[in-house]
Amino acid sequence: MQTRSIFHYLSLFLALTFFSADCGRFEDDTVESYGKVQLNFKGVFGADPLVMLADTYDYEEGMKVRFQLFQFYLSNINLLAKDGTKISLSPVTLVNFEQIQSGDAAAKGLEFSFEGVPALEYTGIEMGVGVAPLLNEFQPADFKVGHPLAIASNYWSGLSSYIFTKIEGNADLNGDGNFTEKLTFHIGEKEGVPMYEDIHFDTNFRIETDQTITLPFQVDLKQVISPSANSFLDFRTVSQDHTNQESIYSFIIGNLKKNAISLKL
């Protein structure tokens, strides 16, 4: 059994205290005015809006696919001020497209609002894909109901890890209209195999006093599972993975971090 120092547990306690606090406002005596930031995430599958349950998407080599769940965690979402400081928007957020079940909902996207953000010049935004290492030391029981990390179904006790991303759906393997192949890909973090990674978006914008700015993100699920005709998950040979096959979970999480999320400002 691994022995942990009291400093380790103290750091977890302090982190839990911070992450349980209300991070919606950012009061700072040196800042005279504040605005509001909205992060909007719209899901797509290639050129098409991502709609759960109802819509069917063409896939590689004559296959077709439908989705019922696509979600992922983002941690340490920070705005990058022009003066070099970082403004924390959220320690952790769950982006979950499960309830996007119509074209109207897909066009609206998922919106996360943050008030009391310093009215400053900014040069970008950064975020971590997955659950940050310190947060991943916790379990759902450590958080109050409603917190993104309080969802028991998003945690694996066997891996001592949150599930960073879930993709579920059904595939028609031969184009006959029968979506009989169940798809289930749940990717967490295995010991000794770190999967969390920060990503950065460089863009200049200003938050004005008492005004709202929206940062629009696009999340392309096709880039996660099929970034090209020569590189895709072949559902005829693999239809599920629970962080068991390295070639599969590395492919999914790697594409999510590097290819799928883009800022459309």
Short mmCIF file of N, CA and C in Angstrom, two decimals, residues 94-233:
data_model
loop_
_atom_site.label_atom_id
_atom_site.label_comp_id
_atom_site.label_asym_id
_atom_site.label_seq_id
_atom_site.Cartn_x
_atom_site.Cartn_y
_atom_site.Cartn_z
N LEU A 94 -18.29 19.74 -16.63
CA LEU A 94 -18.65 18.59 -17.45
C LEU A 94 -19.42 19.07 -18.67
N VAL A 95 -18.87 18.82 -19.84
CA VAL A 95 -19.53 19.15 -21.10
C VAL A 95 -20.25 17.89 -21.58
N ASN A 96 -21.57 17.92 -21.51
CA ASN A 96 -22.36 16.71 -21.75
C ASN A 96 -23.44 17.00 -22.79
N PHE A 97 -23.35 16.36 -23.95
CA PHE A 97 -24.30 16.58 -25.04
C PHE A 97 -25.48 15.62 -25.01
N GLU A 98 -25.65 14.87 -23.95
CA GLU A 98 -26.67 13.82 -23.90
C GLU A 98 -28.08 14.36 -24.17
N GLN A 99 -28.38 15.56 -23.68
CA GLN A 99 -29.73 16.11 -23.84
C GLN A 99 -29.88 16.96 -25.11
N ILE A 100 -28.88 16.99 -25.94
CA ILE A 100 -29.00 17.69 -27.23
C ILE A 100 -29.66 16.73 -28.21
N GLN A 101 -30.99 16.81 -28.28
CA GLN A 101 -31.75 15.81 -29.03
C GLN A 101 -32.63 16.42 -30.13
N SER A 102 -32.29 17.62 -30.55
CA SER A 102 -33.01 18.27 -31.65
C SER A 102 -32.06 19.23 -32.35
N GLY A 103 -32.44 19.61 -33.56
CA GLY A 103 -31.63 20.57 -34.29
C GLY A 103 -31.56 21.92 -33.60
N ASP A 104 -32.67 22.33 -33.00
CA ASP A 104 -32.68 23.61 -32.29
C ASP A 104 -31.73 23.59 -31.09
N ALA A 105 -31.75 22.47 -30.36
CA ALA A 105 -30.85 22.36 -29.21
C ALA A 105 -29.40 22.34 -29.65
N ALA A 106 -29.12 21.67 -30.77
CA ALA A 106 -27.75 21.63 -31.29
C ALA A 106 -27.28 23.01 -31.71
N ALA A 107 -28.19 23.80 -32.30
CA ALA A 107 -27.83 25.15 -32.74
C ALA A 107 -27.57 26.06 -31.54
N LYS A 108 -28.27 25.83 -30.45
CA LYS A 108 -28.07 26.63 -29.24
C LYS A 108 -26.80 26.24 -28.51
N GLY A 109 -26.52 24.95 -28.45
CA GLY A 109 -25.31 24.46 -27.78
C GLY A 109 -25.45 24.47 -26.27
N LEU A 110 -24.35 24.15 -25.61
CA LEU A 110 -24.27 24.14 -24.15
C LEU A 110 -23.58 25.42 -23.70
N GLU A 111 -24.17 26.06 -22.71
CA GLU A 111 -23.65 27.36 -22.29
C GLU A 111 -23.29 27.35 -20.81
N PHE A 112 -22.11 27.88 -20.50
CA PHE A 112 -21.63 28.02 -19.13
C PHE A 112 -21.31 29.49 -18.89
N SER A 113 -21.94 30.08 -17.88
CA SER A 113 -21.81 31.51 -17.63
C SER A 113 -21.00 31.79 -16.38
N PHE A 114 -20.20 32.86 -16.45
CA PHE A 114 -19.35 33.26 -15.33
C PHE A 114 -19.44 34.77 -15.17
N GLU A 115 -19.90 35.20 -14.01
CA GLU A 115 -20.06 36.62 -13.74
C GLU A 115 -18.87 37.16 -12.96
N GLY A 116 -18.78 38.48 -12.92
CA GLY A 116 -17.74 39.11 -12.12
C GLY A 116 -16.34 38.88 -12.64
N VAL A 117 -16.19 38.78 -13.96
CA VAL A 117 -14.87 38.57 -14.57
C VAL A 117 -14.24 39.94 -14.82
N PRO A 118 -12.99 40.14 -14.40
CA PRO A 118 -12.36 41.45 -14.56
C PRO A 118 -12.43 41.99 -16.00
N ALA A 119 -12.82 43.25 -16.12
CA ALA A 119 -12.90 43.90 -17.42
C ALA A 119 -11.49 44.29 -17.85
N LEU A 120 -10.89 43.42 -18.66
CA LEU A 120 -9.50 43.58 -19.07
C LEU A 120 -9.32 43.16 -20.52
N GLU A 121 -8.12 43.39 -21.03
CA GLU A 121 -7.72 42.83 -22.33
C GLU A 121 -7.19 41.43 -22.09
N TYR A 122 -7.59 40.49 -22.99
CA TYR A 122 -7.16 39.10 -22.86
C TYR A 122 -6.52 38.63 -24.16
N THR A 123 -5.63 37.65 -24.02
CA THR A 123 -4.91 37.11 -25.18
C THR A 123 -5.24 35.65 -25.45
N GLY A 124 -6.12 35.06 -24.64
CA GLY A 124 -6.46 33.67 -24.88
C GLY A 124 -7.15 33.02 -23.72
N ILE A 125 -7.38 31.73 -23.87
CA ILE A 125 -8.00 30.91 -22.84
C ILE A 125 -7.32 29.55 -22.83
N GLU A 126 -7.17 28.96 -21.65
CA GLU A 126 -6.59 27.63 -21.53
C GLU A 126 -7.52 26.75 -20.71
N MET A 127 -7.43 25.45 -20.93
CA MET A 127 -8.23 24.48 -20.19
C MET A 127 -7.55 23.13 -20.28
N GLY A 128 -7.84 22.28 -19.31
CA GLY A 128 -7.30 20.93 -19.32
C GLY A 128 -8.38 19.94 -19.72
N VAL A 129 -8.07 19.03 -20.61
CA VAL A 129 -9.01 18.00 -21.04
C VAL A 129 -8.90 16.82 -20.09
N GLY A 130 -10.01 16.54 -19.41
CA GLY A 130 -10.02 15.49 -18.39
C GLY A 130 -10.17 16.10 -17.01
N VAL A 131 -9.91 15.31 -16.00
CA VAL A 131 -9.97 15.77 -14.60
C VAL A 131 -8.54 15.97 -14.12
N ALA A 132 -8.24 17.18 -13.66
CA ALA A 132 -6.89 17.52 -13.24
C ALA A 132 -6.39 16.55 -12.17
N PRO A 133 -5.08 16.26 -12.16
CA PRO A 133 -4.54 15.23 -11.25
C PRO A 133 -4.95 15.38 -9.80
N LEU A 134 -4.91 16.58 -9.25
CA LEU A 134 -5.27 16.74 -7.85
C LEU A 134 -6.75 16.45 -7.63
N LEU A 135 -7.60 16.92 -8.53
CA LEU A 135 -9.02 16.63 -8.41
C LEU A 135 -9.32 15.15 -8.57
N ASN A 136 -8.51 14.47 -9.38
CA ASN A 136 -8.75 13.05 -9.64
C ASN A 136 -8.40 12.18 -8.43
N GLU A 137 -7.85 12.80 -7.38
CA GLU A 137 -7.61 12.09 -6.13
C GLU A 137 -8.90 11.94 -5.31
N PHE A 138 -9.92 12.72 -5.65
CA PHE A 138 -11.17 12.68 -4.92
C PHE A 138 -12.11 11.63 -5.47
N GLN A 139 -13.24 11.46 -4.78
CA GLN A 139 -14.31 10.57 -5.20
C GLN A 139 -15.63 11.33 -5.16
N PRO A 140 -16.66 10.84 -5.85
CA PRO A 140 -17.94 11.56 -5.89
C PRO A 140 -18.52 11.90 -4.51
N ALA A 141 -18.30 11.03 -3.53
CA ALA A 141 -18.86 11.27 -2.20
C ALA A 141 -18.24 12.49 -1.53
N ASP A 142 -17.11 12.97 -2.05
CA ASP A 142 -16.46 14.14 -1.46
C ASP A 142 -17.14 15.45 -1.86
N PHE A 143 -18.09 15.40 -2.78
CA PHE A 143 -18.70 16.61 -3.30
C PHE A 143 -20.21 16.61 -3.07
N LYS A 144 -20.76 17.80 -3.02
CA LYS A 144 -22.20 17.96 -2.85
C LYS A 144 -22.92 17.64 -4.15
N VAL A 145 -24.17 17.20 -4.01
CA VAL A 145 -25.00 16.92 -5.18
C VAL A 145 -25.08 18.16 -6.06
N GLY A 146 -24.92 17.98 -7.36
CA GLY A 146 -24.92 19.09 -8.29
C GLY A 146 -23.55 19.49 -8.77
N HIS A 147 -22.52 19.09 -8.01
CA HIS A 147 -21.15 19.36 -8.44
C HIS A 147 -20.79 18.42 -9.59
N PRO A 148 -20.02 18.89 -10.58
CA PRO A 148 -19.66 18.02 -11.72
C PRO A 148 -18.96 16.72 -11.31
N LEU A 149 -18.28 16.73 -10.18
CA LEU A 149 -17.55 15.53 -9.74
C LEU A 149 -18.33 14.69 -8.74
N ALA A 150 -19.61 15.03 -8.53
CA ALA A 150 -20.43 14.27 -7.59
C ALA A 150 -21.18 13.13 -8.26
N ILE A 151 -21.00 12.96 -9.56
CA ILE A 151 -21.76 11.97 -10.33
C ILE A 151 -21.07 10.60 -10.22
N ALA A 152 -21.70 9.70 -9.48
CA ALA A 152 -21.08 8.39 -9.21
C ALA A 152 -20.83 7.59 -10.48
N SER A 153 -21.71 7.71 -11.47
CA SER A 153 -21.55 6.94 -12.70
C SER A 153 -20.38 7.41 -13.55
N ASN A 154 -19.78 8.54 -13.17
CA ASN A 154 -18.62 9.05 -13.90
C ASN A 154 -17.31 8.73 -13.18
N TYR A 155 -17.36 7.77 -12.25
CA TYR A 155 -16.16 7.43 -11.48
C TYR A 155 -15.99 5.92 -11.47
N TRP A 156 -14.72 5.49 -11.61
CA TRP A 156 -14.36 4.08 -11.51
C TRP A 156 -13.52 3.87 -10.26
N SER A 157 -14.05 3.16 -9.29
CA SER A 157 -13.27 2.88 -8.09
C SER A 157 -12.12 1.93 -8.40
N GLY A 158 -12.31 1.05 -9.38
CA GLY A 158 -11.26 0.10 -9.73
C GLY A 158 -10.00 0.77 -10.25
N LEU A 159 -10.19 1.88 -10.97
CA LEU A 159 -9.05 2.63 -11.51
C LEU A 159 -8.69 3.81 -10.63
N SER A 160 -9.52 4.08 -9.60
CA SER A 160 -9.35 5.27 -8.77
C SER A 160 -9.26 6.51 -9.65
N SER A 161 -10.20 6.61 -10.58
CA SER A 161 -10.18 7.70 -11.56
C SER A 161 -11.59 8.05 -12.01
N TYR A 162 -11.78 9.32 -12.30
CA TYR A 162 -12.98 9.72 -13.00
C TYR A 162 -12.87 9.28 -14.46
N ILE A 163 -14.03 9.11 -15.09
CA ILE A 163 -14.07 8.79 -16.51
C ILE A 163 -14.00 10.11 -17.27
N PHE A 164 -12.90 10.32 -17.95
CA PHE A 164 -12.66 11.61 -18.60
C PHE A 164 -13.64 11.87 -19.73
N THR A 165 -13.97 10.84 -20.49
CA THR A 165 -14.90 11.01 -21.60
C THR A 165 -15.70 9.73 -21.82
N LYS A 166 -16.95 9.91 -22.27
CA LYS A 166 -17.82 8.78 -22.62
C LYS A 166 -18.39 9.01 -24.01
N ILE A 167 -18.39 7.94 -24.80
CA ILE A 167 -19.04 7.95 -26.11
C ILE A 167 -19.89 6.69 -26.19
N GLU A 168 -21.20 6.86 -26.45
CA GLU A 168 -22.09 5.70 -26.55
C GLU A 168 -23.00 5.90 -27.76
N GLY A 169 -23.34 4.78 -28.41
CA GLY A 169 -24.24 4.85 -29.54
C GLY A 169 -24.46 3.47 -30.13
N ASN A 170 -24.88 3.46 -31.39
CA ASN A 170 -25.10 2.21 -32.11
C ASN A 170 -24.62 2.36 -33.54
N ALA A 171 -24.12 1.29 -34.09
CA ALA A 171 -23.59 1.33 -35.46
C ALA A 171 -24.32 0.34 -36.36
N ASP A 172 -24.50 0.75 -37.59
CA ASP A 172 -24.95 -0.11 -38.67
C ASP A 172 -23.70 -0.48 -39.45
N LEU A 173 -23.29 -1.73 -39.36
CA LEU A 173 -21.98 -2.13 -39.89
C LEU A 173 -21.96 -2.35 -41.39
N ASN A 174 -23.12 -2.59 -42.00
CA ASN A 174 -23.11 -2.90 -43.44
C ASN A 174 -24.11 -2.09 -44.25
N GLY A 175 -24.69 -1.06 -43.64
CA GLY A 175 -25.59 -0.18 -44.39
C GLY A 175 -26.95 -0.76 -44.67
N ASP A 176 -27.37 -1.77 -43.88
CA ASP A 176 -28.68 -2.38 -44.12
C ASP A 176 -29.79 -1.73 -43.30
N GLY A 177 -29.45 -0.67 -42.55
CA GLY A 177 -30.45 0.03 -41.76
C GLY A 177 -30.66 -0.51 -40.37
N ASN A 178 -29.93 -1.56 -40.01
CA ASN A 178 -30.05 -2.15 -38.67
C ASN A 178 -28.88 -1.71 -37.80
N PHE A 179 -29.18 -0.93 -36.79
CA PHE A 179 -28.15 -0.41 -35.89
C PHE A 179 -28.00 -1.34 -34.69
N THR A 180 -27.44 -2.51 -34.96
CA THR A 180 -27.41 -3.57 -33.95
C THR A 180 -26.12 -3.60 -33.13
N GLU A 181 -25.08 -2.88 -33.58
CA GLU A 181 -23.80 -2.93 -32.88
C GLU A 181 -23.76 -1.83 -31.82
N LYS A 182 -23.76 -2.24 -30.55
CA LYS A 182 -23.72 -1.28 -29.46
C LYS A 182 -22.31 -0.73 -29.29
N LEU A 183 -22.20 0.60 -29.20
CA LEU A 183 -20.90 1.25 -29.04
C LEU A 183 -20.78 1.83 -27.64
N THR A 184 -19.71 1.50 -26.96
CA THR A 184 -19.48 2.00 -25.61
C THR A 184 -17.98 2.23 -25.42
N PHE A 185 -17.60 3.49 -25.30
CA PHE A 185 -16.19 3.83 -25.07
C PHE A 185 -16.13 4.76 -23.86
N HIS A 186 -15.58 4.26 -22.75
CA HIS A 186 -15.44 5.03 -21.52
C HIS A 186 -13.95 5.09 -21.18
N ILE A 187 -13.42 6.30 -21.18
CA ILE A 187 -11.97 6.45 -21.03
C ILE A 187 -11.65 7.19 -19.74
N GLY A 188 -10.97 6.50 -18.81
CA GLY A 188 -10.48 7.11 -17.58
C GLY A 188 -8.97 7.19 -17.60
N GLU A 189 -8.37 7.26 -16.43
CA GLU A 189 -6.92 7.36 -16.35
C GLU A 189 -6.37 6.18 -15.57
N LYS A 190 -5.48 5.43 -16.20
CA LYS A 190 -4.87 4.28 -15.55
C LYS A 190 -3.60 4.71 -14.83
N GLU A 191 -3.28 4.00 -13.75
CA GLU A 191 -2.07 4.33 -13.01
C GLU A 191 -0.85 4.20 -13.92
N GLY A 192 -0.04 5.23 -13.91
CA GLY A 192 1.16 5.23 -14.73
C GLY A 192 0.94 5.65 -16.16
N VAL A 193 -0.32 5.93 -16.52
CA VAL A 193 -0.63 6.37 -17.88
C VAL A 193 -1.39 7.68 -17.80
N PRO A 194 -0.71 8.81 -17.62
CA PRO A 194 -1.39 10.10 -17.50
C PRO A 194 -2.08 10.48 -18.80
N MET A 195 -3.33 10.94 -18.69
CA MET A 195 -4.10 11.32 -19.87
C MET A 195 -4.54 12.78 -19.85
N TYR A 196 -4.44 13.41 -18.70
CA TYR A 196 -4.84 14.81 -18.60
C TYR A 196 -3.83 15.70 -19.33
N GLU A 197 -4.35 16.71 -20.04
CA GLU A 197 -3.45 17.60 -20.78
C GLU A 197 -4.10 18.97 -20.95
N ASP A 198 -3.31 20.02 -20.79
CA ASP A 198 -3.78 21.38 -21.01
C ASP A 198 -3.75 21.71 -22.50
N ILE A 199 -4.77 22.47 -22.93
CA ILE A 199 -4.79 22.96 -24.30
C ILE A 199 -5.01 24.48 -24.24
N HIS A 200 -4.51 25.17 -25.25
CA HIS A 200 -4.53 26.64 -25.25
C HIS A 200 -5.15 27.15 -26.54
N PHE A 201 -5.85 28.27 -26.42
CA PHE A 201 -6.43 28.94 -27.58
C PHE A 201 -6.01 30.40 -27.54
N ASP A 202 -5.21 30.80 -28.51
CA ASP A 202 -4.73 32.18 -28.58
C ASP A 202 -5.72 33.03 -29.37
N THR A 203 -6.27 34.03 -28.72
CA THR A 203 -7.18 34.95 -29.39
C THR A 203 -7.29 36.22 -28.55
N ASN A 204 -7.34 37.36 -29.20
CA ASN A 204 -7.42 38.62 -28.48
C ASN A 204 -8.87 39.07 -28.34
N PHE A 205 -9.26 39.43 -27.13
CA PHE A 205 -10.59 39.96 -26.90
C PHE A 205 -10.56 40.81 -25.63
N ARG A 206 -11.60 41.59 -25.48
CA ARG A 206 -11.71 42.44 -24.29
C ARG A 206 -13.06 42.24 -23.62
N ILE A 207 -13.04 42.17 -22.31
CA ILE A 207 -14.27 42.12 -21.53
C ILE A 207 -14.58 43.54 -21.07
N GLU A 208 -15.74 44.05 -21.47
CA GLU A 208 -16.14 45.40 -21.14
C GLU A 208 -16.95 45.41 -19.84
N THR A 209 -16.95 46.53 -19.17
CA THR A 209 -17.68 46.68 -17.92
C THR A 209 -19.17 46.43 -18.12
N ASP A 210 -19.71 45.53 -17.29
CA ASP A 210 -21.15 45.20 -17.29
C ASP A 210 -21.64 44.66 -18.63
N GLN A 211 -20.73 44.16 -19.45
CA GLN A 211 -21.11 43.57 -20.73
C GLN A 211 -20.81 42.07 -20.72
N THR A 212 -21.41 41.36 -21.66
CA THR A 212 -21.22 39.91 -21.78
C THR A 212 -20.50 39.59 -23.07
N ILE A 213 -19.50 38.74 -22.99
CA ILE A 213 -18.82 38.24 -24.18
C ILE A 213 -18.98 36.73 -24.23
N THR A 214 -19.24 36.21 -25.41
CA THR A 214 -19.39 34.76 -25.60
C THR A 214 -18.19 34.22 -26.34
N LEU A 215 -17.58 33.17 -25.78
CA LEU A 215 -16.50 32.47 -26.46
C LEU A 215 -17.08 31.17 -27.02
N PRO A 216 -17.23 31.10 -28.36
CA PRO A 216 -17.88 29.95 -28.98
C PRO A 216 -16.89 28.82 -29.33
N PHE A 217 -17.14 27.66 -28.79
CA PHE A 217 -16.31 26.49 -29.08
C PHE A 217 -17.10 25.49 -29.91
N GLN A 218 -16.39 24.82 -30.79
CA GLN A 218 -16.96 23.71 -31.55
C GLN A 218 -16.26 22.42 -31.15
N VAL A 219 -17.05 21.38 -30.93
CA VAL A 219 -16.51 20.07 -30.56
C VAL A 219 -16.94 19.07 -31.62
N ASP A 220 -15.97 18.54 -32.35
CA ASP A 220 -16.25 17.66 -33.47
C ASP A 220 -16.02 16.21 -33.05
N LEU A 221 -17.10 15.48 -32.83
CA LEU A 221 -16.99 14.08 -32.42
C LEU A 221 -16.35 13.22 -33.52
N LYS A 222 -16.55 13.61 -34.77
CA LYS A 222 -15.93 12.84 -35.86
C LYS A 222 -14.41 12.87 -35.73
N GLN A 223 -13.86 14.01 -35.31
CA GLN A 223 -12.41 14.11 -35.13
C GLN A 223 -11.91 13.23 -33.99
N VAL A 224 -12.80 12.87 -33.08
CA VAL A 224 -12.41 12.01 -31.96
C VAL A 224 -12.28 10.55 -32.40
N ILE A 225 -13.24 10.09 -33.21
CA ILE A 225 -13.27 8.67 -33.54
C ILE A 225 -12.88 8.37 -34.98
N SER A 226 -12.87 9.39 -35.84
CA SER A 226 -12.56 9.16 -37.25
C SER A 226 -11.94 10.41 -37.87
N PRO A 227 -10.72 10.78 -37.46
CA PRO A 227 -10.11 12.00 -37.98
C PRO A 227 -9.78 11.94 -39.47
N SER A 228 -9.69 10.73 -40.05
CA SER A 228 -9.43 10.62 -41.48
C SER A 228 -9.88 9.26 -41.97
N ALA A 229 -9.95 9.11 -43.30
CA ALA A 229 -10.37 7.84 -43.89
C ALA A 229 -9.36 6.72 -43.62
N ASN A 230 -8.15 7.10 -43.27
CA ASN A 230 -7.11 6.12 -42.98
C ASN A 230 -6.86 5.93 -41.49
N SER A 231 -7.63 6.65 -40.67
CA SER A 231 -7.43 6.58 -39.22
C SER A 231 -8.78 6.73 -38.54
N PHE A 232 -9.38 5.61 -38.18
CA PHE A 232 -10.70 5.64 -37.56
C PHE A 232 -10.91 4.38 -36.72
N LEU A 233 -11.86 4.47 -35.77
CA LEU A 233 -12.25 3.29 -35.02
C LEU A 233 -13.11 2.42 -35.92
#
